[in-house]
XYZ file of C-alpha atoms in Angstrom:
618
model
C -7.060 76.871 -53.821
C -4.218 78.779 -52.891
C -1.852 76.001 -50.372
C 1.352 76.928 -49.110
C 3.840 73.656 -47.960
C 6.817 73.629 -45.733
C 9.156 70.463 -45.713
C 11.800 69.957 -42.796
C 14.197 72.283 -44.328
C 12.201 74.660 -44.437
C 11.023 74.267 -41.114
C 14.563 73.825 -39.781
C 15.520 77.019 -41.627
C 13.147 79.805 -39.911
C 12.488 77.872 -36.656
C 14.248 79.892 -33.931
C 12.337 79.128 -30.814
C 9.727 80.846 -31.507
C 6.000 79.693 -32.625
C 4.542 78.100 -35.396
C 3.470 81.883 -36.244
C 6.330 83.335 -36.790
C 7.013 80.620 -38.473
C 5.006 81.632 -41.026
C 5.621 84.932 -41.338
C 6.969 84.371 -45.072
C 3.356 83.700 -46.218
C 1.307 85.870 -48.052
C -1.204 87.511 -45.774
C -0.203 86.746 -42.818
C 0.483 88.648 -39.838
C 1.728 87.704 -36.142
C 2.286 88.862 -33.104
C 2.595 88.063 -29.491
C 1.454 89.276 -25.896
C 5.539 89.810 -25.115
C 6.780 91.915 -28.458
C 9.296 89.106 -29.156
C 7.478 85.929 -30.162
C 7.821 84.082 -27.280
C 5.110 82.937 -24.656
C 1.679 83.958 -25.754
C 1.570 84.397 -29.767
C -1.043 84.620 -32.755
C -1.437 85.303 -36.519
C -4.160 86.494 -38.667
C -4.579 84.983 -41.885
C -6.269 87.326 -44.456
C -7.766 89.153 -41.625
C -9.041 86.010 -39.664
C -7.727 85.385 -36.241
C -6.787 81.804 -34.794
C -10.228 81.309 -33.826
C -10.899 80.804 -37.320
C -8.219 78.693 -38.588
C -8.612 75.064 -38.152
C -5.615 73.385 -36.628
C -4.516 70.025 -36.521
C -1.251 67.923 -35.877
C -1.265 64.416 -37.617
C -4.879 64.954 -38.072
C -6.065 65.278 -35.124
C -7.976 68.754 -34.147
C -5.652 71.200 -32.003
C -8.390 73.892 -31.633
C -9.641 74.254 -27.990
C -13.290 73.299 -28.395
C -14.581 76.128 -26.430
C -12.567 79.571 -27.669
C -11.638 77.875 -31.073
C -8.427 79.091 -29.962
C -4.713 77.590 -30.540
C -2.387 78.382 -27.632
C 1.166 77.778 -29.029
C 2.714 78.600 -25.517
C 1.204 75.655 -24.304
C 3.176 73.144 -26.306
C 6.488 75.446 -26.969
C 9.052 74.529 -29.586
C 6.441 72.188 -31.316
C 8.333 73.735 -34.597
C 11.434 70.773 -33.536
C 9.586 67.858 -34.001
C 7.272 68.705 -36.917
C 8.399 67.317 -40.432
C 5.693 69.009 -42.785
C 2.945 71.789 -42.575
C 0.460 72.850 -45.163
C -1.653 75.934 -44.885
C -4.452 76.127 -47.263
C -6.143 79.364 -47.295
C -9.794 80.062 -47.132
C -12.046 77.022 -46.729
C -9.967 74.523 -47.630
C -10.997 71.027 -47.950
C -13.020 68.981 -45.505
C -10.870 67.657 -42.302
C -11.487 67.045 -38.366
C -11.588 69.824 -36.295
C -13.608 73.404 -36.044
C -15.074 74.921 -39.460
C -12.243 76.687 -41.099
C -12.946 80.080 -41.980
C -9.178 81.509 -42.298
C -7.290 78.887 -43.436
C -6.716 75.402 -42.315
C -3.360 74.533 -40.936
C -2.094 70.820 -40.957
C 1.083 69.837 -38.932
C 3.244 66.213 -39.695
C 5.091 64.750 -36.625
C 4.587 61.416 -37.374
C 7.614 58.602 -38.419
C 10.871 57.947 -38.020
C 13.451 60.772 -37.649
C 16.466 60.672 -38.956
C 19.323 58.362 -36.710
C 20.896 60.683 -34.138
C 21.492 63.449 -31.712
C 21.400 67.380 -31.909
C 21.211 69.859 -29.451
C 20.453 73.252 -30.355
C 21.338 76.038 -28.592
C 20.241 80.116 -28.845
C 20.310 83.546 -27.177
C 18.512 86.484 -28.687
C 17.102 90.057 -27.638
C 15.287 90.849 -24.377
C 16.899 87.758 -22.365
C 15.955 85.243 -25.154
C 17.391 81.714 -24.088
C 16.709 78.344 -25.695
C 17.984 74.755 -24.987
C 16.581 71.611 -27.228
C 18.047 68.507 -26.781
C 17.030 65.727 -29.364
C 18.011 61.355 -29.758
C 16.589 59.756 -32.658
C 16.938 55.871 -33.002
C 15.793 55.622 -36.628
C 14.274 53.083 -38.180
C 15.649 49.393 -37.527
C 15.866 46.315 -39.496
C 13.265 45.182 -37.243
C 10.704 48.167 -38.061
C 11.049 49.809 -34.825
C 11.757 53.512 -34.003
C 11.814 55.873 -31.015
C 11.748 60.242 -30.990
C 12.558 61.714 -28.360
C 12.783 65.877 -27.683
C 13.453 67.984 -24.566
C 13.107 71.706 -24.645
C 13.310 74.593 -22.542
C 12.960 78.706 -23.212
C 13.086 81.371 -21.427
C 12.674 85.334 -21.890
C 12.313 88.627 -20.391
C 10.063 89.628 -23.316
C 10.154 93.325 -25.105
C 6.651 94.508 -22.902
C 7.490 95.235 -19.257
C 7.598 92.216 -17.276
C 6.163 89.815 -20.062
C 8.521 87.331 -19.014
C 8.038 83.626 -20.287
C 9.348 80.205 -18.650
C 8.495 77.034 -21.004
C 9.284 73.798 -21.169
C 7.681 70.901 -23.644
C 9.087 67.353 -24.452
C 7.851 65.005 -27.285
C 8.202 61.545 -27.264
C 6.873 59.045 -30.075
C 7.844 55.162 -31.045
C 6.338 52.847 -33.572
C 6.524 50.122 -36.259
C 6.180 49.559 -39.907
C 6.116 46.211 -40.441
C 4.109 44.471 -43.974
C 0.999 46.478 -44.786
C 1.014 47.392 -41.006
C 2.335 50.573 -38.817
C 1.783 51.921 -35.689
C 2.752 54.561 -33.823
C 1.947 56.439 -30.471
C 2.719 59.989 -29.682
C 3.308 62.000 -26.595
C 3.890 65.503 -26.367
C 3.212 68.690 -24.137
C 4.401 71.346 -22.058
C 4.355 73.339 -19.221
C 4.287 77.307 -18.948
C 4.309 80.027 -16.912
C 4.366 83.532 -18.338
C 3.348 87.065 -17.231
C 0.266 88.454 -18.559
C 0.909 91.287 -21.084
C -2.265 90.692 -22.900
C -3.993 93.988 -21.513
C -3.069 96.376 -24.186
C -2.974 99.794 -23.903
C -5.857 102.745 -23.732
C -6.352 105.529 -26.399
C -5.017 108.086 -24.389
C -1.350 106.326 -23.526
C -1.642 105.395 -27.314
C -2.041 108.812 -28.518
C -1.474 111.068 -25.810
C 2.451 110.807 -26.077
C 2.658 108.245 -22.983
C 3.353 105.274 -25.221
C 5.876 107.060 -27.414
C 7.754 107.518 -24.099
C 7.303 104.487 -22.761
C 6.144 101.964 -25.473
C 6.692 98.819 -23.364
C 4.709 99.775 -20.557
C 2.542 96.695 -19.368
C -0.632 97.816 -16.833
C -1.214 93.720 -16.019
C -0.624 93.578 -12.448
C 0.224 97.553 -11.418
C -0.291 98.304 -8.022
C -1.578 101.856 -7.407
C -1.642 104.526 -4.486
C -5.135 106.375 -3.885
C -4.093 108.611 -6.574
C -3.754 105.660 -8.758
C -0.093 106.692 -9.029
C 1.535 103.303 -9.748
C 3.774 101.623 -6.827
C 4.896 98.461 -7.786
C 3.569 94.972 -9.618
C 2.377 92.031 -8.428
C 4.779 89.378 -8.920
C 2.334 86.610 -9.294
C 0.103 88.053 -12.215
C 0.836 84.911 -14.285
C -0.430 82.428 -16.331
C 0.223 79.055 -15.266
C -0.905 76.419 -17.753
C 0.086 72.481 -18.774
C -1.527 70.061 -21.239
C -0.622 66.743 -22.172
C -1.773 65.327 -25.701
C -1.416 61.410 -26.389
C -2.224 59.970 -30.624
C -2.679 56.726 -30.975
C -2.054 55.943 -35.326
C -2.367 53.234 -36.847
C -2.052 52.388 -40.917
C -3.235 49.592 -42.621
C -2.811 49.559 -46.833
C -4.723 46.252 -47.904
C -8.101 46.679 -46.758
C -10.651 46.043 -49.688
C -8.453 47.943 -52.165
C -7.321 50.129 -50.391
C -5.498 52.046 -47.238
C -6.796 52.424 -43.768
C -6.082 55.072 -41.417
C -7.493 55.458 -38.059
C -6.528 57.350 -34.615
C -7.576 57.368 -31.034
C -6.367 60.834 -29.332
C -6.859 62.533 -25.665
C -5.520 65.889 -24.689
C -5.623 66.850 -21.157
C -5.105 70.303 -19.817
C -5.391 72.208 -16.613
C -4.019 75.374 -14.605
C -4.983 79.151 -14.265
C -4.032 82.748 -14.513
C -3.522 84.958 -11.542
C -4.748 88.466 -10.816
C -4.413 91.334 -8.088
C -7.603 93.212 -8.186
C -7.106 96.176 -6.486
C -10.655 98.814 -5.140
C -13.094 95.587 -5.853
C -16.323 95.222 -4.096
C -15.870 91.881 -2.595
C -19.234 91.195 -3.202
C -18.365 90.591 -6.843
C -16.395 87.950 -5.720
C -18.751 85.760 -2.766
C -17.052 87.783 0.308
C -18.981 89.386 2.984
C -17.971 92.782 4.136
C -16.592 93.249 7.562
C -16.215 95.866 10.162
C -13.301 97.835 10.865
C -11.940 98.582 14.163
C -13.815 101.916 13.886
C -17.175 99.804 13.057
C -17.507 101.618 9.531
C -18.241 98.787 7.150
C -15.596 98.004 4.769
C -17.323 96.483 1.379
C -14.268 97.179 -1.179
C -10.728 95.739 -1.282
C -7.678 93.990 -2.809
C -8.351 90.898 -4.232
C -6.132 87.776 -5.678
C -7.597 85.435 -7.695
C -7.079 82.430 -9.780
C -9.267 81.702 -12.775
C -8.429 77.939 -13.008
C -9.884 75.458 -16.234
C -9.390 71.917 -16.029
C -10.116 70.138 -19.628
C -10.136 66.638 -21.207
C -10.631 66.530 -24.970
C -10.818 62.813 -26.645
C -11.985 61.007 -29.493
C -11.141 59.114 -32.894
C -10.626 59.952 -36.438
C -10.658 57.653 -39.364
C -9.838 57.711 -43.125
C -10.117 55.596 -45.921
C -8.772 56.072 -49.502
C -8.463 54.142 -52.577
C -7.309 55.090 -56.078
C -8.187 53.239 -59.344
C -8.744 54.671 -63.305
C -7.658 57.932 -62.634
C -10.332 58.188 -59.720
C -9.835 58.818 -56.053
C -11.840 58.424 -53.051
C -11.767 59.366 -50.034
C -13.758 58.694 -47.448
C -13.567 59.955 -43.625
C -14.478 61.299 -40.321
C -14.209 61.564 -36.202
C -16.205 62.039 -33.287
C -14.689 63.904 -30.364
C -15.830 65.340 -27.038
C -14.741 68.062 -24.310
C -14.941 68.097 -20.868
C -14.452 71.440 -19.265
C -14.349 72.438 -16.175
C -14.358 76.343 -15.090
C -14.111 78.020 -11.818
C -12.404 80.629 -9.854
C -10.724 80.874 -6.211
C -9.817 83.395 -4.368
C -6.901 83.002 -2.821
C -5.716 86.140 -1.026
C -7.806 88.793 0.178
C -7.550 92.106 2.756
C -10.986 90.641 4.836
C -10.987 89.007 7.488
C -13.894 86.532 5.836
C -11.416 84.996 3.750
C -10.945 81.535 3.800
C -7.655 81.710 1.423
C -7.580 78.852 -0.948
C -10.825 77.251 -0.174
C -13.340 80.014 -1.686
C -14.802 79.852 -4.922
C -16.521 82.868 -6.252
C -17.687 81.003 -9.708
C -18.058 77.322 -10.733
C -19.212 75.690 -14.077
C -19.206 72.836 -16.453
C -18.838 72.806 -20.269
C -19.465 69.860 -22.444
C -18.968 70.125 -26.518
C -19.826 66.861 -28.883
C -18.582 67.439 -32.034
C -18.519 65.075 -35.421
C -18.384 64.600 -39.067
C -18.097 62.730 -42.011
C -17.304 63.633 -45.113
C -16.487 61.921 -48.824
C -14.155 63.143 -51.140
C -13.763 62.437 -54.905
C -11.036 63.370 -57.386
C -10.299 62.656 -61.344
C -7.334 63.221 -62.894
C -6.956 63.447 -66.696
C -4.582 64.026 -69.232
C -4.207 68.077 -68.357
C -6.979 68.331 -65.809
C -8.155 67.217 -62.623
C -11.562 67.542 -60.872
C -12.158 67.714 -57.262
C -15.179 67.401 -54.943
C -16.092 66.864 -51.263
C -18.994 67.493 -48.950
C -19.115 67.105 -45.216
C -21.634 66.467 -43.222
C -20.734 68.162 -38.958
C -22.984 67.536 -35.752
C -22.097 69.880 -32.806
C -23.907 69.973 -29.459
C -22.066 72.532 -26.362
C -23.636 72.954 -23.639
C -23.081 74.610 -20.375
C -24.015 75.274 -16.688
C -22.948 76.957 -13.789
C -20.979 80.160 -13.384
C -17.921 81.894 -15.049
C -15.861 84.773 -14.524
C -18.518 87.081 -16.045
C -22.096 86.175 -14.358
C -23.879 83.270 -15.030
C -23.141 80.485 -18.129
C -26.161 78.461 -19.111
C -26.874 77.478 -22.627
C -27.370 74.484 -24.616
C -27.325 74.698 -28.375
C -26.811 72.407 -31.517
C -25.748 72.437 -34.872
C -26.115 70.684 -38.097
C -24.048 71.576 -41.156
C -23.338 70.543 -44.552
C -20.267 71.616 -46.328
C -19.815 71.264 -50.012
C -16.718 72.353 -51.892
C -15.743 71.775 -55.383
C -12.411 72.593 -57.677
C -10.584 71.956 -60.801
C -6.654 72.212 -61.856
C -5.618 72.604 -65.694
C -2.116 72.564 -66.559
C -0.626 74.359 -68.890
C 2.692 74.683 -71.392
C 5.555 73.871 -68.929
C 4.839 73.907 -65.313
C 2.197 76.593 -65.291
C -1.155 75.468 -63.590
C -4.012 77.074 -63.586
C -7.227 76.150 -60.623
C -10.229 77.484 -59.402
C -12.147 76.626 -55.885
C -15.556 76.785 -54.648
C -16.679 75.934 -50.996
C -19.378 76.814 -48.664
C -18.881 76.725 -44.911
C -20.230 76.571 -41.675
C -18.758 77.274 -38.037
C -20.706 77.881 -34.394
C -20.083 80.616 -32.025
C -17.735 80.203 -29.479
C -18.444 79.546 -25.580
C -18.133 83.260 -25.325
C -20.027 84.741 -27.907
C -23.367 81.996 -26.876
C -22.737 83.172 -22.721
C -22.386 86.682 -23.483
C -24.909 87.013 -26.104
C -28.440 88.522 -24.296
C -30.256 85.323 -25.497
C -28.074 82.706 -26.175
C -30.456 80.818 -28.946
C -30.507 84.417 -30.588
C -26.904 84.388 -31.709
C -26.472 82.347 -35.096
C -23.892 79.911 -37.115
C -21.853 81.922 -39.326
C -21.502 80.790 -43.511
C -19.415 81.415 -45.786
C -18.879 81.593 -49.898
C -15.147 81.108 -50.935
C -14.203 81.639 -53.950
C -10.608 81.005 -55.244
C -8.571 81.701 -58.151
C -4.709 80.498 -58.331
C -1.927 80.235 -61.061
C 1.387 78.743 -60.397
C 4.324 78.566 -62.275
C 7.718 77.169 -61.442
C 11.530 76.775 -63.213
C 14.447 75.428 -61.400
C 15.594 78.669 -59.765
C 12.308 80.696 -59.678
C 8.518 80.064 -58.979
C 5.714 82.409 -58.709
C 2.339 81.775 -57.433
C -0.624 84.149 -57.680
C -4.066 84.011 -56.107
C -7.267 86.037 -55.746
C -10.345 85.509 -54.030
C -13.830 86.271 -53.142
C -14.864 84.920 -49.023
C -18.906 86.486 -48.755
C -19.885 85.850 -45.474
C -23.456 85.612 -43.937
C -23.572 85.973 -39.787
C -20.092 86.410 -39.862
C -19.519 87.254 -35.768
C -17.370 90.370 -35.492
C -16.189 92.508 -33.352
C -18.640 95.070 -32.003
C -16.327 97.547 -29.802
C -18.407 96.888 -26.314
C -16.367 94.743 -23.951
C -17.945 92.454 -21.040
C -17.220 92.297 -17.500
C -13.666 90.934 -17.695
C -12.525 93.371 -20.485
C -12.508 91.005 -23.318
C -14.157 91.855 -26.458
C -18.052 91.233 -27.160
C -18.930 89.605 -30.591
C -21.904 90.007 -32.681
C -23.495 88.590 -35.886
C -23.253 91.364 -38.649
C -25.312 90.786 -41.670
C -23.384 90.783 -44.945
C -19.780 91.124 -44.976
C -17.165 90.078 -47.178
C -13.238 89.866 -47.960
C -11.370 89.927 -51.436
C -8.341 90.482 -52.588
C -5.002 89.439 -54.265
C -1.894 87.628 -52.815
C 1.665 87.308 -54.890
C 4.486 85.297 -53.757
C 7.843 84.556 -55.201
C 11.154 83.243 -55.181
C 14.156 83.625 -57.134
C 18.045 82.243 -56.346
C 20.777 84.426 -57.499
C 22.948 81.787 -56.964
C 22.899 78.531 -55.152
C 24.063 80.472 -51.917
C 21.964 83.411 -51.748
C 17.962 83.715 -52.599
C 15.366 86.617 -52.451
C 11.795 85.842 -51.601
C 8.871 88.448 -51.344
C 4.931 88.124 -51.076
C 2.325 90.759 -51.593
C -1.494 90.996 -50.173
C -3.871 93.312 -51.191
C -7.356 93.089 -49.712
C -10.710 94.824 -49.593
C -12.152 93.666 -46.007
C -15.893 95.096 -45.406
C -19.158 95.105 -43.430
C -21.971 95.875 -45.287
C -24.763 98.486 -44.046
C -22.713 97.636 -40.769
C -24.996 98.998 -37.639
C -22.301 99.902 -34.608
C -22.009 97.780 -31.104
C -21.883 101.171 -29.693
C -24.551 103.034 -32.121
C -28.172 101.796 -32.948
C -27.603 103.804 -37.012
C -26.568 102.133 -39.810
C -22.880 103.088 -40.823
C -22.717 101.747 -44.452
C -20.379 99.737 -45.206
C -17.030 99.872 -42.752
C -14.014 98.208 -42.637
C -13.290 94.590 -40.741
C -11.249 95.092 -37.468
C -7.836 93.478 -37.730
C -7.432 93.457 -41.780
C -4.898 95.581 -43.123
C -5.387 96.293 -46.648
C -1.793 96.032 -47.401
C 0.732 93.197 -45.820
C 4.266 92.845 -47.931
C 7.592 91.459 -47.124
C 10.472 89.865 -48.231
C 13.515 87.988 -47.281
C 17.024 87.698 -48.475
C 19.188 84.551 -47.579
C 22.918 83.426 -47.729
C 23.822 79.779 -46.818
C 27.246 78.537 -47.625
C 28.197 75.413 -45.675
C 26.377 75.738 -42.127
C 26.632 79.129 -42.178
C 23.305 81.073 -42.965
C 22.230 84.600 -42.528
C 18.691 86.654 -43.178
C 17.037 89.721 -43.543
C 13.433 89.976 -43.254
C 11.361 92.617 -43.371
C 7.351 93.153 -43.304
C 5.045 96.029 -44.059
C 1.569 95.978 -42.639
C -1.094 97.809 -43.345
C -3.339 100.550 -41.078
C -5.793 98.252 -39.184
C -9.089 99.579 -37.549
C -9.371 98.444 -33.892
C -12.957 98.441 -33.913
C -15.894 97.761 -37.263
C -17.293 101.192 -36.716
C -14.520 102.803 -39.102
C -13.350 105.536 -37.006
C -9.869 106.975 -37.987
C -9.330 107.620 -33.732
C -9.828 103.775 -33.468
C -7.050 102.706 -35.760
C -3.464 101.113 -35.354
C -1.308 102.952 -37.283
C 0.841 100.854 -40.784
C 4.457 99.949 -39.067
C 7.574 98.125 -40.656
C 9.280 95.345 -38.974
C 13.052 93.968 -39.990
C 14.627 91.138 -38.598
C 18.186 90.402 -39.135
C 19.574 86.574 -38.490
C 22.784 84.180 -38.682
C 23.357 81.140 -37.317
C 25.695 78.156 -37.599
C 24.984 74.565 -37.847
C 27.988 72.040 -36.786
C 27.470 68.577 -38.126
């Protein structure tokens, strides 16, 4: 399968304050962005065309997704980047782990053990009011098999969109012992932010009509209009206001019945809201009577402010064991978590004399997702070749009651998959290696797709076929690695161009669909001092016999939303002593904004190029 791993260096190297994302920017196929323009606050990536949603998270095992969206919200645990030692990315299916079904990729982050004996503080100002602070004290490991990690970290921008300011802070805090056959450790980390919204976007006619050449970082989130809907000013409270707090629990244990034991307890708490000023509303909409004026007319529209609050706990345990003997390893492992959610929404401000500010809720419900699995893996490893299997067995159950922002949220569903995947490596002359991959997959729909479908038992899991081919091959100052693939996809839930009551955007199951393509990435050092990298994805991303959310007639086959055929880029590097400088630059593709395939519904190819140096004092 084609796997991509980052050790600290590399992890010290492009982490600027910015998210795990950008981050990864280097990777074939991947492309990210952010709410602000600059990579700070709100940010997300696409992986072959798949959005977060379908990329299964997890840091030291345990599942990051939020059980509800399938969503990953960096900004919500900022500078993360600081304390993490290792990530692997492992495109496609990937092989059985905790969390949400993996459709994109699944991404694994490493926080755990000692850090190396010491302070640093890092400091950095970029573009559009950019500011970062991270102070870090290590203990390392004792003679006595203790340790303590400890991180503070705040950032702060103005962002690139109007407005899309971001204020974040996040600490991480960990301690264990290693001690026999024996470790421990527990982990602490969160964050607190509070950015403006700039998720909005922009309409067809400011994106084509010449408005957004003039004005490209206009941001419409929170505009206050006239009754010409000429704008006047912005609300200064149209924020997002968000903390969560996630506790891990490890412990290791290598002696039991031949071999090692790994098991974790985990709980992630999370609660806080996004503001809005919602100007001409029928205050009906929102649980207020209309009142009279002084004239008697009856006054049943307004100005609104609102907060949309959630208030989460997620918790549960994972467990691993593995054991290796005649060439032959097994594996065998799962976890059993739950979520707790909590939605509803207050009105907090409102021109009516029938307001009772703080104290009225227009919507209130309750979520609850079970989710578990076990799987088994097996490996063999001979004298060129190695053989790899696993199959997982996954239980969900979400249910939920009540209200939301968009009308009424009652559904109960469950789910029963089985996940099989299979692969082989075969080495060849020198450190060429040639391997092939076979999975099938499951996922559910999200809480959205099951509240806004018209009958939620009507809406089905997607599946998917993943087929991978990869070669590698590798000297001391070069290494290439190529990779094609096949993902067929039955169900798959897509974009269908309607939007619901909020704005966001209505999914749908499609019936065949399907992504292929080819991915190239490289390296090669000049010299020990400077070093050229590049990647190259070409992909073919298609509905088949697609039938429009906003036609009843069969298209033929269109193209996905979001999936450029084309994403290339490449960076050169000097380091000498401390010292280090980059160039980057990225190419990406024309992307249709909706699956019907119409060229007036299409973001046009751009070009990015980032330029870097920085010094590190020792």
């Amino acid at each position: 399968m084609a796997q991509v791993n980052l050790n600290l260096k590399d992890i010290e190297s492009l982490n600027t304050g910015r998210d795990l994302p950008y981050v990864l920017q280097d990777v074939a196929g991947v492309v990210s962005f952010s709410d602000a323009g600059n990579g700070i606050g709100y940010t997300n990536m696409r992986i072959r065309g798949s959005d977060i949603t379908r990329i299964n998270v997890t840091v030291n095992g345990i599942p990051m997704n939020d059980a509800e969206s399938h969503g990953v919200f960096w900004v919500n645990t900022p500078d993360l980047m600081s304390s993490t030692n290792a990530i692997q990315l492992q495109k496609g299916l990937g092989t059985s782990t905790n969390g949400s079904g993996a459709f994109g990729a699944t991404l694994g982050l490493n926080t755990l053990g000692a850090k190396e004996q010491g302070g640093r503080v890092t400091m950095g100002l970029g573009s559009y009011g950019t500011q970062r602070a991270t102070v870090e004290a290590n203990t390392g490991q004792a003679k006595s098999g203790f340790w303590l990690n400890t991180r503070l970290s705040t950032i702060t921008s103005n962002g690139y969109v109007d407005r899309a300011s971001s204020d974040l802070q996040s600490y991480y805090l960990s301690g264990g012992f290693t001690g026999g056959d024996h470790s421990v450790e527990i982990v602490r980390f969160g964050g607190g932010e509070r950015t403006y919204q700039a998720w909005y976007g922009i309409d067809s006619t400011t994106m084509y009509g010449g408005a957004y050449d003039a004005a490209p970082t206009t941001n419409s989130a929170g505009a206050i209009y006239d009754d010409n809907w000429n704008v006047l000013g912005s609300y200064e409270d149209q924020v997002d206001n968000y903390g969560q707090q996630h506790t891990q629990l490890h412990y290791r244990f290598d002696n039991l019945l031949g071999g090692a034991l790994n098991a974790a307890i985990h709980h992630t708490a999370g609660a806080g809201y996004y503001e809005e000023y919602n100007q001409g509303y029928g205050f009906a909409d929102f649980g207020i009577s209309p009142y009279y004026n002084s004239t008697g007319d009856t006054v049943a529209y307004g100005d609104i402010a609102t907060r949309k609050w959630l208030d989460n706990d997620f918790y549960g345990a994972t467990a691993s064991w593995m054991t290796s003997a005649k060439g032959n390893t097994f594996i065998l492992g799962g976890g059993a978590h739950r979520y707790e959610g909590g939605h509803f929404g207050q009105v907090i401000w409102a021109n009516n004399p029938n307001v009772d500010a703080l104290s009225q809720n227009y919507y209130s419900g309750d979520a609850l997702k079970d989710d578990a699995n076990i799987y088994a893996k097996w490996s063999k490893k001979l004298s060129k070749m190695m053989f790899y299997g696993d199959v997982q067995y996954r239980f969900v159950q979400h249910s939920s009651t009540g209200g939301s922002a968009t009308g009424p949220a009652n559904f109960d569903r469950t789910f029963n998959f089985i996940n099989p995947k299979a692969g082989l490596t075969y080495s060849l002359k020198g450190k060429q290696v040639l391997g092939a991959y076979l999975g099938l997959g499951h996922k559910e729909p999200n809480r959205t797709d099951l509240q806004n479908a018209e009958f939620a038992n009507d809406i089905k899991a997607e599946q998917m076929l993943d087929l991978e081919m990869n070669y590698r091959n590798s000297s001391e100052n070069w290494d290439l690695d190529v990779n094609i693939y096949r993902q067929q996809y039955q169900n798959q839930l897509v974009l269908t161009g309607s939007l619901d009551a909020q704005g966001y955007p209505i999914r749908a199951n499609t019936g065949l669909s399907f992504r292929q393509g080819l991915e190239v990435a490289g390296r090669y050092d000049f010299t020990k001092e400077l070093q050229f990298s590049a990647n190259l994805a070409l992909s073919q991303n298609q509905n088949v016999d697609w039938i429009g959310g906003t036609s009843s007639l069969v298209q033929g086959n269109t193209t996905i939303a979001f999936s450029p055929a084309v994403v290339g880029g490449g960076r050169l590097t000097y380091e000498k002593k401390g010292f280090e400088a980059s160039l980057w630059n990225q190419f990406i593709g024309k992307q249709y904004l909706s699956n019907d395939g119409l060229e007036m519904q299409t973001l046009p190819a751009y070009h990015l190029v980032n330029a870097r140096v920085s010094y590190t004092w020792n």
